[in-house]
Short mmCIF file of C-alpha atoms and ligand atoms in Angstrom, two decimals:
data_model
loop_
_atom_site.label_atom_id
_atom_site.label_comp_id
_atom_site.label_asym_id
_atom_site.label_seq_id
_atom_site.Cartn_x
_atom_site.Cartn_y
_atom_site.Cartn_z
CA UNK A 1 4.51 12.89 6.80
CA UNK A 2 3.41 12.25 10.09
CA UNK A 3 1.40 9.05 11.63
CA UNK A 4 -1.63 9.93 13.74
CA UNK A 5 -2.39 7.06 16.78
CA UNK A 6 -0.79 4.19 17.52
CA UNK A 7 -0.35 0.92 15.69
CA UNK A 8 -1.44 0.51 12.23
CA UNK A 9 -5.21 0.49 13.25
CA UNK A 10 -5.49 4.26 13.60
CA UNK A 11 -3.66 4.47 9.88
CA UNK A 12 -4.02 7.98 9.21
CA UNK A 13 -0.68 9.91 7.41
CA UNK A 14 -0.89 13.61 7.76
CA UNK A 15 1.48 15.77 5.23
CA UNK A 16 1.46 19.15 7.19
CA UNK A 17 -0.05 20.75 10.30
CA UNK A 18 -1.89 22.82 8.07
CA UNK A 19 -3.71 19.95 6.53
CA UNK A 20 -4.38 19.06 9.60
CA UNK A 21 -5.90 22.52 10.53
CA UNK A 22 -7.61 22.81 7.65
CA UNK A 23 -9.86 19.31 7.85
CA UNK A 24 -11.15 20.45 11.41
CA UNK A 25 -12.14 23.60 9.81
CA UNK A 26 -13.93 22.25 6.49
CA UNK A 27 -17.68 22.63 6.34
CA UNK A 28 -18.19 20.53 3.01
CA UNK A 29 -16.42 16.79 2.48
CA UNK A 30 -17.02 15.80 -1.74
CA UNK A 31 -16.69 12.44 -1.64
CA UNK A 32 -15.95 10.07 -4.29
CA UNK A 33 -17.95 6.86 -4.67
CA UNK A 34 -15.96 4.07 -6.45
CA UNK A 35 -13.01 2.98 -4.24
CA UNK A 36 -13.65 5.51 -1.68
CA UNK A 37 -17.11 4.63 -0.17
CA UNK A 38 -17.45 1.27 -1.65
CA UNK A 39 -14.25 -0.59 -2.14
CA UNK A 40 -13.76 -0.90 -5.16
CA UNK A 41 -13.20 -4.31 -5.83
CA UNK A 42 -16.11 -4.63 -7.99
CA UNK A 43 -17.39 -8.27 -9.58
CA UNK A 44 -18.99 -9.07 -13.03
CA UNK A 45 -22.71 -10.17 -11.77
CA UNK A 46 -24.20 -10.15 -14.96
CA UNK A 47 -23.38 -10.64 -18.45
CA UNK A 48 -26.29 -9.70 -21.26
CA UNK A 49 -25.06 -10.13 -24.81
CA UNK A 50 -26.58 -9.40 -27.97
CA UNK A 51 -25.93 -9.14 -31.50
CA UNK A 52 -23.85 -12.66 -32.46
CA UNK A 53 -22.17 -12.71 -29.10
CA UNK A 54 -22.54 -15.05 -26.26
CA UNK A 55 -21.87 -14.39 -22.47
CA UNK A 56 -18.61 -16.20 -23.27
CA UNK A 57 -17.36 -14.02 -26.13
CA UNK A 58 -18.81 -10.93 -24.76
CA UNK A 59 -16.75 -11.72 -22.04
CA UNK A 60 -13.58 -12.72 -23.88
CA UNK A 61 -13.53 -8.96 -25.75
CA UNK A 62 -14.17 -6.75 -23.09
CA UNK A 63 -11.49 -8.68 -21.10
CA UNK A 64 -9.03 -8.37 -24.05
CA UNK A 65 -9.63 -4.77 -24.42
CA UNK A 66 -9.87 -3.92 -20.59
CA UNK A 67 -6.35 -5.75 -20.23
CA UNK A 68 -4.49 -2.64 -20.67
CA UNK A 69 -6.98 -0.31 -18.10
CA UNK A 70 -6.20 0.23 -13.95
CA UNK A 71 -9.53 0.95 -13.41
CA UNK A 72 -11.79 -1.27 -10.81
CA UNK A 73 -13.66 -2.43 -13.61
CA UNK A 74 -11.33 -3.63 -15.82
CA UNK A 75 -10.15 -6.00 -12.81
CA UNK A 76 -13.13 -7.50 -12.40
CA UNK A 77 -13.66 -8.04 -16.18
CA UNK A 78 -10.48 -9.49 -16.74
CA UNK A 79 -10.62 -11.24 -13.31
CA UNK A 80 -13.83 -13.14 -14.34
CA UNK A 81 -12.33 -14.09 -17.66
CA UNK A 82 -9.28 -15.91 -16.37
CA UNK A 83 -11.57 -17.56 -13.83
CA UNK A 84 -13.22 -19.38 -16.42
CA UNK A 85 -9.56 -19.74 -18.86
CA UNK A 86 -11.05 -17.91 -21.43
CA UNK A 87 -8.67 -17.10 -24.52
CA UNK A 88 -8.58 -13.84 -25.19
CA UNK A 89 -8.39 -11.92 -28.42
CA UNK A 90 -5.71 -9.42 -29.55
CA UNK A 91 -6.48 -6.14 -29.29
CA UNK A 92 -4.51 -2.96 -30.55
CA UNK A 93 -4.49 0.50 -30.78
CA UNK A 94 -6.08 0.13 -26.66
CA UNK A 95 -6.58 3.75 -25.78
CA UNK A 96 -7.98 4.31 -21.98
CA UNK A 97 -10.80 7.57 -21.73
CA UNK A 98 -10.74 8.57 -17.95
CA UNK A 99 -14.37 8.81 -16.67
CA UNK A 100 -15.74 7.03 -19.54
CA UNK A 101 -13.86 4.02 -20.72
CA UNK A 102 -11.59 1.71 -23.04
CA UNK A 103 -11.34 1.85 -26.86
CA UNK A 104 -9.38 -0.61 -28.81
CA UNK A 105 -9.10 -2.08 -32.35
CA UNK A 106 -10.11 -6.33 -32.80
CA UNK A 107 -9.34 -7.17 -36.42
CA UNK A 108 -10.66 -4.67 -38.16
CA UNK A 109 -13.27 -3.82 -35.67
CA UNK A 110 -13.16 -0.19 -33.63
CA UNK A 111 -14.42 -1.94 -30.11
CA UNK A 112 -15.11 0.36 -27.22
CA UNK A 113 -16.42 -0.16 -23.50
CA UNK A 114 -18.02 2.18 -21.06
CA UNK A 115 -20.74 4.02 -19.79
CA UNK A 116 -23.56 5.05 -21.83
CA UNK A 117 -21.61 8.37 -23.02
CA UNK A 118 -19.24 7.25 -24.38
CA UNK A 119 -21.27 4.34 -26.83
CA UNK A 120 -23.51 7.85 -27.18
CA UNK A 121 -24.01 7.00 -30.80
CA UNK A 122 -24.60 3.55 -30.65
CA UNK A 123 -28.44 2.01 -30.14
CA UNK A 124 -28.26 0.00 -26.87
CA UNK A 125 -31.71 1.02 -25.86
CA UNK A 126 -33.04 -2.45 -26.35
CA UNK A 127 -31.18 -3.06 -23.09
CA UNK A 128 -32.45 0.10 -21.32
CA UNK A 129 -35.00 -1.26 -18.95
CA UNK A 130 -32.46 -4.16 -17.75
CA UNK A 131 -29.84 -1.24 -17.63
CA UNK A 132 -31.91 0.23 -15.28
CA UNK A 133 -32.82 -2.58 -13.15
CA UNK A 134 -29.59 -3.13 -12.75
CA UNK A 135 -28.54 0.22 -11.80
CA UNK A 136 -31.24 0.67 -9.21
CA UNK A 137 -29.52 -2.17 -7.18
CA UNK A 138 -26.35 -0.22 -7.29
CA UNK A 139 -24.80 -2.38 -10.12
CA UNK A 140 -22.07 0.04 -12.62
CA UNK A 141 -23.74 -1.07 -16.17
CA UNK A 142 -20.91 -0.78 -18.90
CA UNK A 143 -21.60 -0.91 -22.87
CA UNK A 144 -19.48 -2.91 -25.32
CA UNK A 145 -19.74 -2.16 -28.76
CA UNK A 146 -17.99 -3.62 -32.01
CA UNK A 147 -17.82 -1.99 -35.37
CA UNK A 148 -20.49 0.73 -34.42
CA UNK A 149 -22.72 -2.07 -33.09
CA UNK A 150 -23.93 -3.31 -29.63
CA UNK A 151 -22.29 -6.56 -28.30
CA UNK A 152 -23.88 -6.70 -25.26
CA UNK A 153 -24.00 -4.94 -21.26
CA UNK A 154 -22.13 -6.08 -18.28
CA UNK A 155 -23.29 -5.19 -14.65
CA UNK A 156 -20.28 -4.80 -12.54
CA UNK A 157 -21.34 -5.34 -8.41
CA UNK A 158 -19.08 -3.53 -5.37
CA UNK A 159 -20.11 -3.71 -2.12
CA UNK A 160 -20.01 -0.36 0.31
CA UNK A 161 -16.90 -0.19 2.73
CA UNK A 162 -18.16 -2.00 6.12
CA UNK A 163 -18.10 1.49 8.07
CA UNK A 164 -18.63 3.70 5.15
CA UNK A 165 -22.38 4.90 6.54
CA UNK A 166 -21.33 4.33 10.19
CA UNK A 167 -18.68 7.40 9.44
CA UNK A 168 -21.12 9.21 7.18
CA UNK A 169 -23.49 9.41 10.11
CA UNK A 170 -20.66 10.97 12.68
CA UNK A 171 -19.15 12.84 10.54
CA UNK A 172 -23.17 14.39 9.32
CA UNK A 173 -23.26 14.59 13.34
CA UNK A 174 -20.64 16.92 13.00
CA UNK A 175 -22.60 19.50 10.95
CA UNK A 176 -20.78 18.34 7.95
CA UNK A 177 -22.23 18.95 4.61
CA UNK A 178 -21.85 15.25 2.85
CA UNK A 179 -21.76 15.34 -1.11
CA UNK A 180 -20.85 12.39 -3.33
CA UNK A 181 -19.30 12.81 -6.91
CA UNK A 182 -19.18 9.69 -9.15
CA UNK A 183 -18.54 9.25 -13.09
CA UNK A 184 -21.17 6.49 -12.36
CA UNK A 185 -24.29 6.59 -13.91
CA UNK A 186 -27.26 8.48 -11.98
CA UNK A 187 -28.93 5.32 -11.16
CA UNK A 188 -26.15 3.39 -9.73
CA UNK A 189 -24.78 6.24 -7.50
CA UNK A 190 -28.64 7.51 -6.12
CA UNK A 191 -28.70 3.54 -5.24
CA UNK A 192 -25.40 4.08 -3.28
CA UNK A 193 -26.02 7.17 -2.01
CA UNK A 194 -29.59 6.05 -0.41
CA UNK A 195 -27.88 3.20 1.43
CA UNK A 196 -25.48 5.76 2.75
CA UNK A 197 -28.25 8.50 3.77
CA UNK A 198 -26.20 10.81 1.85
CA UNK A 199 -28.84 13.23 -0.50
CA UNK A 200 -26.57 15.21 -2.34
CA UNK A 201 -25.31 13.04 -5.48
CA UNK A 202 -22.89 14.48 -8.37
CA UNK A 203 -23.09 11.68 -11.00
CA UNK A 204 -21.96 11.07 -14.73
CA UNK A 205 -19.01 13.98 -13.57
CA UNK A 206 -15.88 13.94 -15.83
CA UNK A 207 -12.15 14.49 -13.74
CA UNK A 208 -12.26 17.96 -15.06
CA UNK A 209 -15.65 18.44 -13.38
CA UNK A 210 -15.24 17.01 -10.04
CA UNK A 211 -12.49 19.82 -9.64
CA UNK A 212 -15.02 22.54 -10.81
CA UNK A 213 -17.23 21.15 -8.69
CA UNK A 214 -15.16 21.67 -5.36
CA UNK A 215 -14.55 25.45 -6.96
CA UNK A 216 -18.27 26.69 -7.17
CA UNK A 217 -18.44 25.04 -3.93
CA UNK A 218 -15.31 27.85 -2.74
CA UNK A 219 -16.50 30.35 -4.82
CA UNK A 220 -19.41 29.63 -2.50
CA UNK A 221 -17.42 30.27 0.76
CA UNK A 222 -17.18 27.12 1.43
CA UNK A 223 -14.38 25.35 3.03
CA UNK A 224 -14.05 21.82 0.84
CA UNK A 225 -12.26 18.37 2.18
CA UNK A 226 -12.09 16.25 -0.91
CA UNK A 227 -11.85 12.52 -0.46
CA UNK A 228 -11.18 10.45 -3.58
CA UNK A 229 -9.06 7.52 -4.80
CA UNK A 230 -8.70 7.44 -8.33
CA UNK A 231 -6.28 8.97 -11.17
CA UNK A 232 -9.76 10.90 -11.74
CA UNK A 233 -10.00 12.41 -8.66
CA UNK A 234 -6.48 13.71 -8.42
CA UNK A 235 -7.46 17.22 -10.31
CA UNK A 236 -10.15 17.29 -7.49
CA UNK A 237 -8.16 16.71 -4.80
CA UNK A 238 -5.47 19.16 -5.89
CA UNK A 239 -8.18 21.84 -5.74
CA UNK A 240 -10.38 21.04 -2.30
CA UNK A 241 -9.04 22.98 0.16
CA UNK A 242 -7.80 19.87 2.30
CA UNK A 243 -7.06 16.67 0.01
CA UNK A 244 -7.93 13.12 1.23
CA UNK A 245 -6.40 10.25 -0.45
CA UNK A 246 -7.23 6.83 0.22
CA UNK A 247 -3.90 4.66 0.47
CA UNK A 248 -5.43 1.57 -1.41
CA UNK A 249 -5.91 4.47 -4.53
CA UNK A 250 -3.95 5.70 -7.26
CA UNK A 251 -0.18 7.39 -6.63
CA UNK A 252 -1.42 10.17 -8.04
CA UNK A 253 -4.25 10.65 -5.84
CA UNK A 254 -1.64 10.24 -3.04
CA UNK A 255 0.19 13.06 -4.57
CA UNK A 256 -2.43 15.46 -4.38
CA UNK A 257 -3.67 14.78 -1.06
CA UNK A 258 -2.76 16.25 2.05
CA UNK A 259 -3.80 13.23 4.04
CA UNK A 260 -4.07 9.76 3.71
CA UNK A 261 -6.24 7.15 4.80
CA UNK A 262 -3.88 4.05 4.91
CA UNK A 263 -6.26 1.57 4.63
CA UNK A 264 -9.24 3.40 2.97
CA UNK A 265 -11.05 3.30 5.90
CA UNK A 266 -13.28 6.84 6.59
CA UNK A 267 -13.27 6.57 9.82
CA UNK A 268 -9.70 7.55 9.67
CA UNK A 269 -11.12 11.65 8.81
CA UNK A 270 -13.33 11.42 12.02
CA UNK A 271 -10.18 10.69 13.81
CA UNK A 272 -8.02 13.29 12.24
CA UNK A 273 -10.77 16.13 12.49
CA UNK A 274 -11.19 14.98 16.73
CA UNK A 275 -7.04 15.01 16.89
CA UNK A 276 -6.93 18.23 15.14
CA UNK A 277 -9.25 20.04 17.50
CA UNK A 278 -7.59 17.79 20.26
CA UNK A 279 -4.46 19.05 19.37
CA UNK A 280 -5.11 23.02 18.47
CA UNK A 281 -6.66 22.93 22.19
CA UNK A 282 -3.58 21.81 23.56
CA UNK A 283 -1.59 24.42 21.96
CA UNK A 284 -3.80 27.57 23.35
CA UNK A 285 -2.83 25.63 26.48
CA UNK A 286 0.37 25.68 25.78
CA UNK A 287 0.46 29.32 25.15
CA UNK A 288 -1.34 30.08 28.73
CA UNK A 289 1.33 28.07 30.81
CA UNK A 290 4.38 29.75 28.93
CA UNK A 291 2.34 32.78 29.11
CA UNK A 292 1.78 32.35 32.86
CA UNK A 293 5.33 31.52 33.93
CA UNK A 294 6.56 34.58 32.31
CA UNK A 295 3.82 36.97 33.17
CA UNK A 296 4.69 35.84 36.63
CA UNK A 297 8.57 35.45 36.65
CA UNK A 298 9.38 38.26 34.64
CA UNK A 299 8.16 41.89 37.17
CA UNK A 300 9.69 39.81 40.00
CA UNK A 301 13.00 39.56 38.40
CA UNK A 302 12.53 43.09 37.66
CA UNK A 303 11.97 44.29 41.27
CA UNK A 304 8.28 44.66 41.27
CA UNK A 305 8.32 43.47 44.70
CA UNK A 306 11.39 45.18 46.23
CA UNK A 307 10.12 47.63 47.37
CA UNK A 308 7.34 45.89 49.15
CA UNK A 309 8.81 42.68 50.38
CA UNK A 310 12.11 43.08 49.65
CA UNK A 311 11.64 39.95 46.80
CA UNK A 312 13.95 39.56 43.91
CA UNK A 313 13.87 36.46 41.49
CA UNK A 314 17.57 34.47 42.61
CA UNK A 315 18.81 32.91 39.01
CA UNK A 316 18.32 29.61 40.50
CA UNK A 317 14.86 29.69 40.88
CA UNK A 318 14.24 31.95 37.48
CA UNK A 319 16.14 28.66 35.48
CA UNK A 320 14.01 26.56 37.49
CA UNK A 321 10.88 28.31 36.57
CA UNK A 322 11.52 28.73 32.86
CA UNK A 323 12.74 24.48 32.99
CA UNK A 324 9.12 23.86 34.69
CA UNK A 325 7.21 26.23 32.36
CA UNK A 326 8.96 24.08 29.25
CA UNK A 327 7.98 20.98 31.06
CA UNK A 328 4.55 21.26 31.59
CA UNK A 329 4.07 22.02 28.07
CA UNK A 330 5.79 19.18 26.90
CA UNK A 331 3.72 17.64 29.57
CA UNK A 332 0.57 18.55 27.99
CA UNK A 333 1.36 18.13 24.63
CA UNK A 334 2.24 14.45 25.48
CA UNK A 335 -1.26 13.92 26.82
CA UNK A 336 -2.32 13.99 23.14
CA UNK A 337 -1.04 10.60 22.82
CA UNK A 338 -4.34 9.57 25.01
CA UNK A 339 -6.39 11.89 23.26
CA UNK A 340 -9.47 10.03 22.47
CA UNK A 341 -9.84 9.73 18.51
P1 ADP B 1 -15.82 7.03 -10.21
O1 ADP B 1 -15.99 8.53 -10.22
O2 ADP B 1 -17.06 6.36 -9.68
O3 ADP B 1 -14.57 6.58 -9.51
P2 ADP B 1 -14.77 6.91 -13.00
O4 ADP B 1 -14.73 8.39 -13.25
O5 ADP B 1 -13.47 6.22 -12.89
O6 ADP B 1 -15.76 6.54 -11.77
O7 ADP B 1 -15.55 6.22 -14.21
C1 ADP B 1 -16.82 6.68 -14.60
C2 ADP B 1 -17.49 5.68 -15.48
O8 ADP B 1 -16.76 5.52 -16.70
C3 ADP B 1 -17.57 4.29 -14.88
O9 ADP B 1 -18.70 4.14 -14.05
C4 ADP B 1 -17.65 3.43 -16.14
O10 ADP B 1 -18.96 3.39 -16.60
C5 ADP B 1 -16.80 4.17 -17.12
N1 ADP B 1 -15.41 3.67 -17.15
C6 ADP B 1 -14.29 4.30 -16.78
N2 ADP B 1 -13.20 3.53 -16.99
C7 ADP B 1 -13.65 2.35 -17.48
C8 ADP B 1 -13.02 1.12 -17.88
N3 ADP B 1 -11.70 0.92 -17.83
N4 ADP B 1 -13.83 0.15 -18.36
C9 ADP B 1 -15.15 0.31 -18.43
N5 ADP B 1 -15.79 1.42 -18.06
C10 ADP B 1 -15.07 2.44 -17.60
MG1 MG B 2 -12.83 6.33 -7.46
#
């Protein structure tokens, strides 16, 4: 891997040229929402119970069963539990369902959490219009359920990366085709999205999907840059033609990517997409001075001139000619390190 700038600000790792290449090149960047535009380190905001639960016990079980789950929103679940020292139950049998949610066993209760699909069976629509509400502000609603029955809905709050829609805008301004894929719920990712000015919005997409996604989009023509964080996105990122993982994500993502953005911050592809054209200039320049020196040096040694001006190419000044062509392209290249990214 190579580091692109200086210092840890710039913070971009590139795996191969080619990557590199290939970013400049892309005409499409899918984007993933959770932990990618916003930062996904979501907080409970609201607790609704029903059934014979209270905000406290409602709490305490989807803590219990989210204790065993990576994802965003089991931290702030369980984070919001052991702020307020809440016991919490033993649960077994904890199975995690990527792009949907966390099942478990409490007693003899089957308890699951997640988005509406996966409680699909279960009658939660007395909470429907709060569900809503809550979705239009940009709020992930989740659905616990015990023994086939609703427990309650918890609203889970992240806030959008600090130059997430400054980077959206530039990199729009580059005649980039912006389109965000979530396993959110419609609601909360249009809310998202609209703060973002991004109008294309994938939601309620499965890990499988977000990779078929990218492939109608190449079966299109187009050239895809993938940027995503999560264990969900790494099918996605495999696929997209150039892979962008977010450092604060999931090894796996890492894995799949091509390049990383150390410190999740997009701003970091806007950089890499300027070096890359930055640097692919440079090299055509590169190729005209070597081109030049040689074009030149090589009739003269030949004799081209002999006859004329009775000029041949001494050895001393053909080694000093071929040590000045490699210098000023080492020259240039080093003038990348002021590029402006
Ligand atoms: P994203 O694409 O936004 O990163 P995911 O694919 O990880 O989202 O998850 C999609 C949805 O599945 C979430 O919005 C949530 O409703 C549900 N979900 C996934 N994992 C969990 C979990 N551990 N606990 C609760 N809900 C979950
Ligand atoms: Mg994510």
């Amino acid at each position: 891997m190579t580091g692109i700038g200086r210092g840890a600000k710039a913070g971009v790792l590139v795996r191969n040229a080619e990557a590199l290449e290939m970013l400049e090149k892309a005409d499409v960047l899918v984007v993933d929402k959770t932990g990618t535009l916003t930062t996904g380190k979501p907080a409970v905001t609201a607790l609704l119970p029903a059934g014979g639960y209270n905000e406290t016990s409602l709490l305490s079980l989807a803590a219990a069963l989210e204790q065993g789950s990576e994802h965003p929103i089991a931290q702030a679940i369980t984070q919001a539990a052991s702020a307020k020292n809440l016991p919490l139950p033993k649960i077994t049998g904890f199975t995690a369902i990527p792009g949907r949610g966390v099942c478990g066993d409490w007693e003899d209760e089957e308890v699951m959490l997640g988005n509406a699909g996966l409680v699909d069976g279960i009658d939660f629509s007395a909470f429907q219009a709060q569900a809503a509400k809550l979705q239009a502000d940009g709020a992930t609603v989740v659905y616990l359920a015990a023994d086939g029955k609703p427990a309650g809905i918890i609203a889970v709050s992240d806030t959008v990366k600090a130059n997430a829609a400054e980077s959206i805008r530039a990199l729009k301004m580059q005649n980039l085709r912006i389109i965000m894929l979530t396993g959110d719920a419609q609601g909360s990712a249009d809310a998202v999205a609209k703060q973002l000015g991004i109008s294309e919005v994938f939601a309620g997409v499965l890990p499988h999907d977000k990779a078929q996604v990218v492939k109608d989009l190449q079966k299109q023509g187009r050239l895809v840059a993938m940027a995503g964080d999560g264990v969900n996105d790494a099918p996605a990122l495999a696929q997209a033609d150039i892979g962008i993982a977010m450092g604060t994500g999931s090894d796996i993502a890492l894995q799949s990517a091509g390049i990383t953005l150390l410190h999740g911050d997009l701003s970091g592809i806007l950089r890499a997409r300027n070096l890359s054209k930055a640097t692919l200039r440079n090299i055509r320049q590169n190729l005209f001075f070597a081109f030049v020196y040689n074009a030149a040096g090589v009739p003269v040694a030949a004799g081209i001139l002999y006859p004329f001006f009775h000029i041949l190419l001494s050895p001393i000044h053909a080694a000093a000619a071929m040590s000045l062509s490699s210098l000023s392209v080492i020259l240039n290249a080093l003038r990348l390190r002021r590029a402006k990214i």
